[in-house]
JSON list of N, CA and C and ligand atoms in Angstrom, two decimals:
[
{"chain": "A", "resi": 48, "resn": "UNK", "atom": "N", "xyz": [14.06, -50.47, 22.17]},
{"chain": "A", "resi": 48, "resn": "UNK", "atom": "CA", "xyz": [13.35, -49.33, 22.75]},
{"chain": "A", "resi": 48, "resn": "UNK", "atom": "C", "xyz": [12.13, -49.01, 21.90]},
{"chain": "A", "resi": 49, "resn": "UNK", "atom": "N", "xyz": [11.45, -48.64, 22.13]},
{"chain": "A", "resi": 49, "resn": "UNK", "atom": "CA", "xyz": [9.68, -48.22, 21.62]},
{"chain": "A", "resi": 49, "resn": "UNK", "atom": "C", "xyz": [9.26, -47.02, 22.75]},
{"chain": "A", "resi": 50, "resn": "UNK", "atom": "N", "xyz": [8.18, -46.59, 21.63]},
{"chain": "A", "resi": 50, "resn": "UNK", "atom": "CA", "xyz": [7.94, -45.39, 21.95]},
{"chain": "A", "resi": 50, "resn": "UNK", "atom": "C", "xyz": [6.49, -45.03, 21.29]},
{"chain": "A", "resi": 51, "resn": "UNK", "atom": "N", "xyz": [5.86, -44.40, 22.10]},
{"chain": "A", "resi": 51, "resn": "UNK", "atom": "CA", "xyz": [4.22, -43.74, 20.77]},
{"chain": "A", "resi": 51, "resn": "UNK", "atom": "C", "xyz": [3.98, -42.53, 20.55]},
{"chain": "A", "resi": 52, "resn": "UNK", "atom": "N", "xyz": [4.24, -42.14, 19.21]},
{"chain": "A", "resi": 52, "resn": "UNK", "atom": "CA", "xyz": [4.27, -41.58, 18.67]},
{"chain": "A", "resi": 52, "resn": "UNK", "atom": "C", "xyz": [2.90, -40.92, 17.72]},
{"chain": "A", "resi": 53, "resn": "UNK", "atom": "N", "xyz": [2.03, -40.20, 18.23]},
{"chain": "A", "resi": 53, "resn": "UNK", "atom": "CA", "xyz": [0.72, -40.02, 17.83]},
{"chain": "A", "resi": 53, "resn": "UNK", "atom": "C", "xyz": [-0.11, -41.10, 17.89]},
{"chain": "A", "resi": 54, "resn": "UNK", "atom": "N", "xyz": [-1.05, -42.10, 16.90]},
{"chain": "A", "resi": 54, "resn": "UNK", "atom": "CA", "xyz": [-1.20, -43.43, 17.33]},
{"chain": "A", "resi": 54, "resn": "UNK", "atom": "C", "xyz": [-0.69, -44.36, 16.53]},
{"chain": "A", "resi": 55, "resn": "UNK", "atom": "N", "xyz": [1.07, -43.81, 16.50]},
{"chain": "A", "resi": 55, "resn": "UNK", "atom": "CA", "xyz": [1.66, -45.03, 16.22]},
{"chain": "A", "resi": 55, "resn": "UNK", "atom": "C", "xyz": [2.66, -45.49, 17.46]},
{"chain": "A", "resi": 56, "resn": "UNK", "atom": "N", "xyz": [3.20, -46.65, 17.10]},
{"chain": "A", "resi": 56, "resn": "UNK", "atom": "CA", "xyz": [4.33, -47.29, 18.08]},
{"chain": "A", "resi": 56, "resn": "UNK", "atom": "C", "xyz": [5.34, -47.80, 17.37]},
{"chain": "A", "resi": 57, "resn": "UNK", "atom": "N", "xyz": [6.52, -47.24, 17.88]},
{"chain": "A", "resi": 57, "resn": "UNK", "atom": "CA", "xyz": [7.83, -46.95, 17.05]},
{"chain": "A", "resi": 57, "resn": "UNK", "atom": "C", "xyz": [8.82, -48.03, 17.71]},
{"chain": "A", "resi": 58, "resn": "UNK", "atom": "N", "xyz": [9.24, -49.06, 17.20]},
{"chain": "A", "resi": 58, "resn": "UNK", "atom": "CA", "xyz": [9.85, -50.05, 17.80]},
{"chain": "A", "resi": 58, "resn": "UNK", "atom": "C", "xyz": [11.47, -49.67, 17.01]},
{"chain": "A", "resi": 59, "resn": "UNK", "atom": "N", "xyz": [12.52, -49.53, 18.06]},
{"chain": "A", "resi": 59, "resn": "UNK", "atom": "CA", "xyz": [14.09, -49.47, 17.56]},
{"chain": "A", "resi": 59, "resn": "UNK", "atom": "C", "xyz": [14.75, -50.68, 17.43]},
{"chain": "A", "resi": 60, "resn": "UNK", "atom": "N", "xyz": [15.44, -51.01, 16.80]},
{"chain": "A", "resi": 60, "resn": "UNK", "atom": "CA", "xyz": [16.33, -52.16, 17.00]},
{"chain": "A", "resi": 60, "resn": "UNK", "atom": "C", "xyz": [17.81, -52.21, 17.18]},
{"chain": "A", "resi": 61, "resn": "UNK", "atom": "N", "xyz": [18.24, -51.84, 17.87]},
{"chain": "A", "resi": 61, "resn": "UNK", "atom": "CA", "xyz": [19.39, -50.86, 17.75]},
{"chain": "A", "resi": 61, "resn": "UNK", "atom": "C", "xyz": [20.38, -51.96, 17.50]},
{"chain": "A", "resi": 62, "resn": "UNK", "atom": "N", "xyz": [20.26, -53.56, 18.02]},
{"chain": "A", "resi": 62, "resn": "UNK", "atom": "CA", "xyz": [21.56, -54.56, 17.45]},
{"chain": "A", "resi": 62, "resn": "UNK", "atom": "C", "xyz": [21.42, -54.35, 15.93]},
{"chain": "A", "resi": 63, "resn": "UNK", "atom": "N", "xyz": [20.52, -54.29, 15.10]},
{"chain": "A", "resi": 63, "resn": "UNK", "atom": "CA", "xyz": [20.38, -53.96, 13.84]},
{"chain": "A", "resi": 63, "resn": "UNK", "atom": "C", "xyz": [21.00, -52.61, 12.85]},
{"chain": "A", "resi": 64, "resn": "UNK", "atom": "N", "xyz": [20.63, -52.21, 13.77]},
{"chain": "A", "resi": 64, "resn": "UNK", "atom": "CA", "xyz": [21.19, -50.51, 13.18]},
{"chain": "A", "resi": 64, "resn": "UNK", "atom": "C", "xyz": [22.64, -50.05, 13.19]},
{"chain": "A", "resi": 65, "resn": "UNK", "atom": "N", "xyz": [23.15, -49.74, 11.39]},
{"chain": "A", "resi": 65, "resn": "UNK", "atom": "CA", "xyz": [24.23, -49.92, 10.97]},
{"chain": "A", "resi": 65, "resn": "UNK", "atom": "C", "xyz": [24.51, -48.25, 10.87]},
{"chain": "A", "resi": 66, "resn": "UNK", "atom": "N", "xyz": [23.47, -47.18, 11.54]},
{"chain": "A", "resi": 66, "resn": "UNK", "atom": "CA", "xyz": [24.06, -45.94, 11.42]},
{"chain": "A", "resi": 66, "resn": "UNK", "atom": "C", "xyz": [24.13, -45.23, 10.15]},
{"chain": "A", "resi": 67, "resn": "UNK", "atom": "N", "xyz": [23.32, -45.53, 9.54]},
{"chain": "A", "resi": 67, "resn": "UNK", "atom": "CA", "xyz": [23.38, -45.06, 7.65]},
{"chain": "A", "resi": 67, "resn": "UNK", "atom": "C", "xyz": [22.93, -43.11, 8.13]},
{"chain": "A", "resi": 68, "resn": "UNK", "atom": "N", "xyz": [21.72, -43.27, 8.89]},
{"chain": "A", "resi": 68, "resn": "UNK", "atom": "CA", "xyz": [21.34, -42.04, 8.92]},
{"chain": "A", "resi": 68, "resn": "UNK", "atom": "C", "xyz": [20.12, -41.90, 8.39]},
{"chain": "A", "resi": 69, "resn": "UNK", "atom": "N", "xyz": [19.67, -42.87, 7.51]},
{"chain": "A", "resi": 69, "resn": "UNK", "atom": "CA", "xyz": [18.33, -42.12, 6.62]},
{"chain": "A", "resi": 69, "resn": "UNK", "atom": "C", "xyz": [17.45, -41.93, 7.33]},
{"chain": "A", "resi": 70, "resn": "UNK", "atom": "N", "xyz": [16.78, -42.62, 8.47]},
{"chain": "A", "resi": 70, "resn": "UNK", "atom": "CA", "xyz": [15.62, -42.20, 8.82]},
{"chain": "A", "resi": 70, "resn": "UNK", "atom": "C", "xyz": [15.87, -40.87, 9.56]},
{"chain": "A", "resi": 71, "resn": "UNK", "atom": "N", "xyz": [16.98, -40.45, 9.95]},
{"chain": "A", "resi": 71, "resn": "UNK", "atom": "CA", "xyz": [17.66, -38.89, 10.58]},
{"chain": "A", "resi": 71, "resn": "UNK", "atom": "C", "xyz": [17.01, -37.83, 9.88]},
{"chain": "A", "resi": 72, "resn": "UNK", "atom": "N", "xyz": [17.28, -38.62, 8.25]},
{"chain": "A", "resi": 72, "resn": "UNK", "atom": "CA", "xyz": [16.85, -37.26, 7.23]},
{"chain": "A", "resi": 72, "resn": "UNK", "atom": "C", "xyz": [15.65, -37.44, 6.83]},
{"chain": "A", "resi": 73, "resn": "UNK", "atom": "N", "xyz": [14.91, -38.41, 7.40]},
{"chain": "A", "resi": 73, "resn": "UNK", "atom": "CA", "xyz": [13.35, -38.00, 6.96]},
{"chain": "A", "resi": 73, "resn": "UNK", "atom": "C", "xyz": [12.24, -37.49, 8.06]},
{"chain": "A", "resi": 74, "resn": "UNK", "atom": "N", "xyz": [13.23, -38.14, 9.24]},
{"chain": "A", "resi": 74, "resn": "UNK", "atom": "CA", "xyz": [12.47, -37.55, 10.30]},
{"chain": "A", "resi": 74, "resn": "UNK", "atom": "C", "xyz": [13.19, -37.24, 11.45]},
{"chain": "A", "resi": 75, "resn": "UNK", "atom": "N", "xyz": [14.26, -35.99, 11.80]},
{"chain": "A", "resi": 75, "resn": "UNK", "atom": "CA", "xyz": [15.02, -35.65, 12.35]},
{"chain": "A", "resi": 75, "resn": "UNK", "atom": "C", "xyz": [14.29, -35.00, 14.11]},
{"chain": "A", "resi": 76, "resn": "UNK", "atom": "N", "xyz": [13.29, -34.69, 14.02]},
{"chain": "A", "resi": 76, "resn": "UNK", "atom": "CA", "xyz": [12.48, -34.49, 14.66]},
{"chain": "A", "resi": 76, "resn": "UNK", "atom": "C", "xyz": [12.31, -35.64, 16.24]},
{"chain": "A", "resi": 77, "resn": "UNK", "atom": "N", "xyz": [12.54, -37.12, 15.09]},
{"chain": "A", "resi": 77, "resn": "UNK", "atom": "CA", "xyz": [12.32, -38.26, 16.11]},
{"chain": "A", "resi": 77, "resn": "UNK", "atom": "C", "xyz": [13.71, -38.84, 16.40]},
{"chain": "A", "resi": 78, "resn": "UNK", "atom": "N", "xyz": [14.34, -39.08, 15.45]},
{"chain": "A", "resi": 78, "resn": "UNK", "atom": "CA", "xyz": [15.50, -39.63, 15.41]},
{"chain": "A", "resi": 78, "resn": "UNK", "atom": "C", "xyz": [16.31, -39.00, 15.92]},
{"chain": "A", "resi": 79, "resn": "UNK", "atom": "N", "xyz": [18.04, -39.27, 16.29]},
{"chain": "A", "resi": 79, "resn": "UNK", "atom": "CA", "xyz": [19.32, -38.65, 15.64]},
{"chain": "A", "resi": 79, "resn": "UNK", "atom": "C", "xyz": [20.26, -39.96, 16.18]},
{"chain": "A", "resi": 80, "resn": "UNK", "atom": "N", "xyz": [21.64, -39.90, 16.17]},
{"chain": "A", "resi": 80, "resn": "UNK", "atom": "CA", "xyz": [22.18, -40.58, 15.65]},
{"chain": "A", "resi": 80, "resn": "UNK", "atom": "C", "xyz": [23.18, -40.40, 17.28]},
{"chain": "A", "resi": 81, "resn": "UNK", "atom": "N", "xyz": [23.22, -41.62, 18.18]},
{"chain": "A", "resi": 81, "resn": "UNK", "atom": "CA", "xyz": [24.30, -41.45, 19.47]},
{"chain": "A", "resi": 81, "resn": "UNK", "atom": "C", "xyz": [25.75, -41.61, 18.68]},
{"chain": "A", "resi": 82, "resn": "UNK", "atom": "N", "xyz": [26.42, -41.33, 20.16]},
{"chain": "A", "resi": 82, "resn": "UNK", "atom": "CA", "xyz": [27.71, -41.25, 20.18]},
{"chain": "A", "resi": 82, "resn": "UNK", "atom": "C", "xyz": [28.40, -42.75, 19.31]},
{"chain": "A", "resi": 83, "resn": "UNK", "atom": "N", "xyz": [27.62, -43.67, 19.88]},
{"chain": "A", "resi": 83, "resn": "UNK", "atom": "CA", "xyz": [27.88, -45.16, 19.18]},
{"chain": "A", "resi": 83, "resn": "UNK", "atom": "C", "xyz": [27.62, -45.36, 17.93]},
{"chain": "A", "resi": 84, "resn": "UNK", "atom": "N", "xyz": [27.16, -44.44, 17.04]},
{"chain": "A", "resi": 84, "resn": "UNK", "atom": "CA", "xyz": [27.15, -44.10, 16.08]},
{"chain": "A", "resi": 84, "resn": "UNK", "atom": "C", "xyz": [25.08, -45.49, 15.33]},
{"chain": "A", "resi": 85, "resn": "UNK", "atom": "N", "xyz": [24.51, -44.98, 16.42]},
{"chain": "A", "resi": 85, "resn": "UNK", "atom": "CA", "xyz": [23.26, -46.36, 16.39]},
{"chain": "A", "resi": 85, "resn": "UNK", "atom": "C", "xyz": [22.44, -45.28, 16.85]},
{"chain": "A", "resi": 86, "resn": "UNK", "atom": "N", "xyz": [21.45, -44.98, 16.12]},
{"chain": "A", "resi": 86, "resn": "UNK", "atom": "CA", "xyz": [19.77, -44.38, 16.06]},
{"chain": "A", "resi": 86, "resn": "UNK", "atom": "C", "xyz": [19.25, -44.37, 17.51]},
{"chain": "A", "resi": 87, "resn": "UNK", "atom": "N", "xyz": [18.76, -43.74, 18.08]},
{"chain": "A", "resi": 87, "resn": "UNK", "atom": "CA", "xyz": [18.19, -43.48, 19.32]},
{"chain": "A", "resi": 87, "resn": "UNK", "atom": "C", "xyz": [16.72, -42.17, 18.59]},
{"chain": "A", "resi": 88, "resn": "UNK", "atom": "N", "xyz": [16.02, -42.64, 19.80]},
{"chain": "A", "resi": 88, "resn": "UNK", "atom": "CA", "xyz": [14.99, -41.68, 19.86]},
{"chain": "A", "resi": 88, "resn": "UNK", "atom": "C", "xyz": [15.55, -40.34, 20.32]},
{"chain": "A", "resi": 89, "resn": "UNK", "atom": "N", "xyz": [14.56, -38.98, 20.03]},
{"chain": "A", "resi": 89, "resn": "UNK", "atom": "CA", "xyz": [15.01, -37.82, 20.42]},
{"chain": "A", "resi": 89, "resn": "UNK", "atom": "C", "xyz": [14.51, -37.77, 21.53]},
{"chain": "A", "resi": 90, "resn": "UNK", "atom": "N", "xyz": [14.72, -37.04, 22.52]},
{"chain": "A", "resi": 90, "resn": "UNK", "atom": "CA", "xyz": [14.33, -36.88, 23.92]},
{"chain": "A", "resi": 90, "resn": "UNK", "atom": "C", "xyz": [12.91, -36.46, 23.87]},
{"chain": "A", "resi": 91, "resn": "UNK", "atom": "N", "xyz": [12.70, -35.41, 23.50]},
{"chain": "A", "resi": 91, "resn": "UNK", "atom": "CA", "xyz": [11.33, -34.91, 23.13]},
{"chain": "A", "resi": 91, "resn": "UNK", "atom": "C", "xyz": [10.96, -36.04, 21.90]},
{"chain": "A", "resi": 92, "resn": "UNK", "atom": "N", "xyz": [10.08, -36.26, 21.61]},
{"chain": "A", "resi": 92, "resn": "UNK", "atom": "CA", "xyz": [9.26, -36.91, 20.37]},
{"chain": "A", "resi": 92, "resn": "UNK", "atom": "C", "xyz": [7.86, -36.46, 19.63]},
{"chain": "A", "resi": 93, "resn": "UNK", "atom": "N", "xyz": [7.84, -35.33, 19.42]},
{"chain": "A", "resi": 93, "resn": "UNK", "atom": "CA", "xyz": [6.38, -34.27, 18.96]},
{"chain": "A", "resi": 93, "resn": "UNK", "atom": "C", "xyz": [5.77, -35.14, 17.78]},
{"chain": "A", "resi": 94, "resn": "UNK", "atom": "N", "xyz": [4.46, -34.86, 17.70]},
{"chain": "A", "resi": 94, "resn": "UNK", "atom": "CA", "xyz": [3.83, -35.85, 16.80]},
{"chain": "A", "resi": 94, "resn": "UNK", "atom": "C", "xyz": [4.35, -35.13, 15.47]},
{"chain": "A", "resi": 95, "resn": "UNK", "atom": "N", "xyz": [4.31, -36.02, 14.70]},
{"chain": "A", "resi": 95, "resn": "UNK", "atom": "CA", "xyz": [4.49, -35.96, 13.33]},
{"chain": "A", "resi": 95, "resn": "UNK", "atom": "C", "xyz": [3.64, -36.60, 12.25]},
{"chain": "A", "resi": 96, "resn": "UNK", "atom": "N", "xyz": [3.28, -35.81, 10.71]},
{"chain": "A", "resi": 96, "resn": "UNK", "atom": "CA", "xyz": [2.89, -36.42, 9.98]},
{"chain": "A", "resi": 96, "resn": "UNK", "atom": "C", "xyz": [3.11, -37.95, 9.59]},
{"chain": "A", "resi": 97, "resn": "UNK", "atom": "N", "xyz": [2.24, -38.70, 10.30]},
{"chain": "A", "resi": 97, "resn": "UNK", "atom": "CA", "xyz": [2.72, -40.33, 10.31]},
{"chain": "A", "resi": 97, "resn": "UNK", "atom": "C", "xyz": [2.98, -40.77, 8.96]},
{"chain": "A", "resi": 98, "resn": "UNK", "atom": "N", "xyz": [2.79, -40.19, 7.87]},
{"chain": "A", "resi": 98, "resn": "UNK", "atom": "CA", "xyz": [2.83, -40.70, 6.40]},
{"chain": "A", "resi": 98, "resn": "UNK", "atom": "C", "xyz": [4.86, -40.87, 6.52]},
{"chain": "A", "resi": 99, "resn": "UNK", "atom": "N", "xyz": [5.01, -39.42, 6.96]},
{"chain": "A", "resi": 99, "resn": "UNK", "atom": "CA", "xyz": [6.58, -39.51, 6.57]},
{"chain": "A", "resi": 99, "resn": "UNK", "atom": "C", "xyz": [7.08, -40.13, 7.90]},
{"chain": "A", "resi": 100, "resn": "UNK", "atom": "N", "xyz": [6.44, -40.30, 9.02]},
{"chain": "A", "resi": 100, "resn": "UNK", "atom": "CA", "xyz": [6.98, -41.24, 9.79]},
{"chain": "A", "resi": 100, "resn": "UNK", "atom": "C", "xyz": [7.54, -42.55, 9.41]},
{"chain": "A", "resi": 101, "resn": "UNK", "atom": "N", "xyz": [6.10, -43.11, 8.84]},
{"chain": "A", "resi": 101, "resn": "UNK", "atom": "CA", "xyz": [6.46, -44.51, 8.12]},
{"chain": "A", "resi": 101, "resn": "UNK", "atom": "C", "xyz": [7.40, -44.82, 7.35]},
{"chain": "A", "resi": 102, "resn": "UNK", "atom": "N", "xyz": [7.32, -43.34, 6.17]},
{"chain": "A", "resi": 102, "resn": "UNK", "atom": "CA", "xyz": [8.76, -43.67, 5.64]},
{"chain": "A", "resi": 102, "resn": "UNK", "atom": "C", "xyz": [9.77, -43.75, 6.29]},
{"chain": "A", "resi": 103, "resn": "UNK", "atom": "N", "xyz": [10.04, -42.82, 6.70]},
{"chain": "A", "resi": 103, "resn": "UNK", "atom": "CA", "xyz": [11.58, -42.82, 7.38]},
{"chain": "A", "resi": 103, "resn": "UNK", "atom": "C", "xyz": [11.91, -44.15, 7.80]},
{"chain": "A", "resi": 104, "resn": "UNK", "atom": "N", "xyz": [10.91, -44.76, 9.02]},
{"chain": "A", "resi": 104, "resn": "UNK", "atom": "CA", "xyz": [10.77, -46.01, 9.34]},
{"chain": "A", "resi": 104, "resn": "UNK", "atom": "C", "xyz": [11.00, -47.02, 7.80]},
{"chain": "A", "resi": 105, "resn": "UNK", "atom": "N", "xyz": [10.45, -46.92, 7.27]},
{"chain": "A", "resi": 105, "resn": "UNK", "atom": "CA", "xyz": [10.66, -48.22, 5.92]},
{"chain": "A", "resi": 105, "resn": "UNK", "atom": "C", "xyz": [12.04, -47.82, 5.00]},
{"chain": "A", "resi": 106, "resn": "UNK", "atom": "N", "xyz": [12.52, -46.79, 5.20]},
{"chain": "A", "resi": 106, "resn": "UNK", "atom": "CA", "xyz": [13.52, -46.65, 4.47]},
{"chain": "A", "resi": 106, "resn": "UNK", "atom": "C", "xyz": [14.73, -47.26, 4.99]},
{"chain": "A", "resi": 107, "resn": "UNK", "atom": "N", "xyz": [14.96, -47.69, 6.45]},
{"chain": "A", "resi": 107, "resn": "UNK", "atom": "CA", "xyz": [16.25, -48.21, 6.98]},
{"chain": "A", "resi": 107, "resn": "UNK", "atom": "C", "xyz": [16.29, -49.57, 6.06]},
{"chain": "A", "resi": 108, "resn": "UNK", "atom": "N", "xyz": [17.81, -49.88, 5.79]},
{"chain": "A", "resi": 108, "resn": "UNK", "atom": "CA", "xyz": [18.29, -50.85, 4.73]},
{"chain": "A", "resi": 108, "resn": "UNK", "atom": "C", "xyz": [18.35, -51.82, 5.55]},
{"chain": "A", "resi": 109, "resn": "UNK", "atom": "N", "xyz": [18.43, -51.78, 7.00]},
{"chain": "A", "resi": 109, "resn": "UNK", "atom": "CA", "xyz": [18.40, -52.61, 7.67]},
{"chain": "A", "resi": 109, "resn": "UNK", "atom": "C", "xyz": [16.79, -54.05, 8.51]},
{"chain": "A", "resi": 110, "resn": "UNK", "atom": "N", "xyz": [16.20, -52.63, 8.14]},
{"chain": "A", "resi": 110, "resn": "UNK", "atom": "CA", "xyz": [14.28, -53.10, 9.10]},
{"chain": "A", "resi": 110, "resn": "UNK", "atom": "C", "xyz": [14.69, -52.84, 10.65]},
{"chain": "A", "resi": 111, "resn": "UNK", "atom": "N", "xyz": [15.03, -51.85, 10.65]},
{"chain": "A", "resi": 111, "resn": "UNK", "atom": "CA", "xyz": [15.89, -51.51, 11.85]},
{"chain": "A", "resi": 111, "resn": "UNK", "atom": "C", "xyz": [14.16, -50.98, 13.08]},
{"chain": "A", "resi": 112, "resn": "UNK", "atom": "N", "xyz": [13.86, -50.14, 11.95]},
{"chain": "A", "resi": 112, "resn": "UNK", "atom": "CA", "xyz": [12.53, -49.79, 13.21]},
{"chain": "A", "resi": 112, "resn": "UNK", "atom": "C", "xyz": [11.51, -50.64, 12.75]},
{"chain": "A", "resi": 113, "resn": "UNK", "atom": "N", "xyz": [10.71, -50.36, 13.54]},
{"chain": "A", "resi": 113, "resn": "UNK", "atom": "CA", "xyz": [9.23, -51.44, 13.00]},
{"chain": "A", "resi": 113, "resn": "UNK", "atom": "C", "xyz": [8.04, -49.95, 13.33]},
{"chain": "A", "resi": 114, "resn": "UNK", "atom": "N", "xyz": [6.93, -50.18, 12.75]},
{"chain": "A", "resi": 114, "resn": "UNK", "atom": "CA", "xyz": [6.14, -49.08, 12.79]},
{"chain": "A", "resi": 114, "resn": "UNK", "atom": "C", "xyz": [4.70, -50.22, 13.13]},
{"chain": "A", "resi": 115, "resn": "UNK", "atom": "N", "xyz": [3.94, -50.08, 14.79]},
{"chain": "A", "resi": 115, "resn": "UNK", "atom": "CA", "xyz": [3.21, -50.77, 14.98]},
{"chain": "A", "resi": 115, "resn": "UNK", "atom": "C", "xyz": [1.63, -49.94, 14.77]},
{"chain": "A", "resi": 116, "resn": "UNK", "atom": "N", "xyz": [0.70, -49.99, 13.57]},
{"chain": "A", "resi": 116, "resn": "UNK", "atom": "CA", "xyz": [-0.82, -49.44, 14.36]},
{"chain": "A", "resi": 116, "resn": "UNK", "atom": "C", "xyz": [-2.06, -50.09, 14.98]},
{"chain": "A", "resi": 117, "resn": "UNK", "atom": "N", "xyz": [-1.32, -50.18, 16.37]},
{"chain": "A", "resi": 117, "resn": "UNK", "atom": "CA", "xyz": [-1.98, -51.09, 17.21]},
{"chain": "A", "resi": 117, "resn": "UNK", "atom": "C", "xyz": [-1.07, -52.74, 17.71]},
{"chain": "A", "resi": 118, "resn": "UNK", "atom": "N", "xyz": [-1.89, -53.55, 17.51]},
{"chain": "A", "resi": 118, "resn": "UNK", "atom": "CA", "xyz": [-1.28, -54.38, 17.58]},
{"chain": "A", "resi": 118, "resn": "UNK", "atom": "C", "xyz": [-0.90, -55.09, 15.60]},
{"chain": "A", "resi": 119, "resn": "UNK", "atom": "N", "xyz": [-0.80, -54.52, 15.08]},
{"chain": "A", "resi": 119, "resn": "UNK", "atom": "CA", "xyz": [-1.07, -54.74, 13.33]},
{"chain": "A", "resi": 119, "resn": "UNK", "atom": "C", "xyz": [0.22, -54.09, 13.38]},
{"chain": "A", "resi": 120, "resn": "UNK", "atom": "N", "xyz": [1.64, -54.70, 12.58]},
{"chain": "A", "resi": 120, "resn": "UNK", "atom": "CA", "xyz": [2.89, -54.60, 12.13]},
{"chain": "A", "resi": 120, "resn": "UNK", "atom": "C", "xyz": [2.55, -53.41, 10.81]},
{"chain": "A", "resi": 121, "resn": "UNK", "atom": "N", "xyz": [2.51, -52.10, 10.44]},
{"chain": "A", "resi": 121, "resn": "UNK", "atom": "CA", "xyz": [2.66, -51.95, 9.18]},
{"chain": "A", "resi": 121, "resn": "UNK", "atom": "C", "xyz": [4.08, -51.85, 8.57]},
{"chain": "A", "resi": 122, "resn": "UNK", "atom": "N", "xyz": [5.07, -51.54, 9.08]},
{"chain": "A", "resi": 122, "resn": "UNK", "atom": "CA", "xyz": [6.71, -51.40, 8.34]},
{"chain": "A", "resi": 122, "resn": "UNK", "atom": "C", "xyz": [7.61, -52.19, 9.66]},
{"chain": "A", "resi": 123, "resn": "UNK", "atom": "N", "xyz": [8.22, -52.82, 9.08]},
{"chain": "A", "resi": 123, "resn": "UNK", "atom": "CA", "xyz": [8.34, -53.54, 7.28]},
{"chain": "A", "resi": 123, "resn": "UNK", "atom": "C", "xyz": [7.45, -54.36, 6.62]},
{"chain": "B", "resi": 374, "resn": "SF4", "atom": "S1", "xyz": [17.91, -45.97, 8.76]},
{"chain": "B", "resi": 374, "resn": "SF4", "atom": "FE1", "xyz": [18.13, -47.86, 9.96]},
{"chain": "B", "resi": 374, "resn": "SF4", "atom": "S2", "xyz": [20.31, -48.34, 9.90]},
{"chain": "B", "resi": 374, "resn": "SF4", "atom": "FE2", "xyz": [20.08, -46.20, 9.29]},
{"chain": "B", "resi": 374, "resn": "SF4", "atom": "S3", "xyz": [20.34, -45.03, 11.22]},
{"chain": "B", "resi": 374, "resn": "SF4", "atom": "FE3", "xyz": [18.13, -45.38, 10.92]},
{"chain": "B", "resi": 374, "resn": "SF4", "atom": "S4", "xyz": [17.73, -47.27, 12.08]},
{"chain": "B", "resi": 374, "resn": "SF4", "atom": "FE4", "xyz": [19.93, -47.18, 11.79]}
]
């Protein structure tokens, strides 16, 4: 699933995603965590300071999201 997010593009990977939570706690706003216990987007998605976007995005242990600006990969 993907999504844009100010002018970024937020790519999920959800076979990847082991449910740790971190990007929840850096950017709860975008994230939260389904019933299956695997990262989903929030229904609403309000722009956010893309700095801590990225993190959140680079912090999964997995490379679970990808953070696109443009067609240029920046995380991971
Ligand atoms: S940080 Fe990665 S593994 Fe953890 S919930 Fe988010 S996407 Fe899933």
């Amino acid at each position: 699933m993907e999504r844009d997010i100010g002018d970024l593009t937020i790519e999920i990977d959800r076979t990847l995603c082991i449910g740790s939570g971190s990007c929840v706690g850096l950017a709860s706003e975008t994230f939260e965590i389904d019933e299956q216990n695997l990262v989903r987007f929030q229904d609403e998605t309000p722009d956010i300071d893309p700095e801590r976007l990225k993190e959140a995005c680079a912090v999964c242990p997995v490379d679970a999201l990808r953070v696109y600006d443009g067609d240029e990969q920046i995380v991971p």
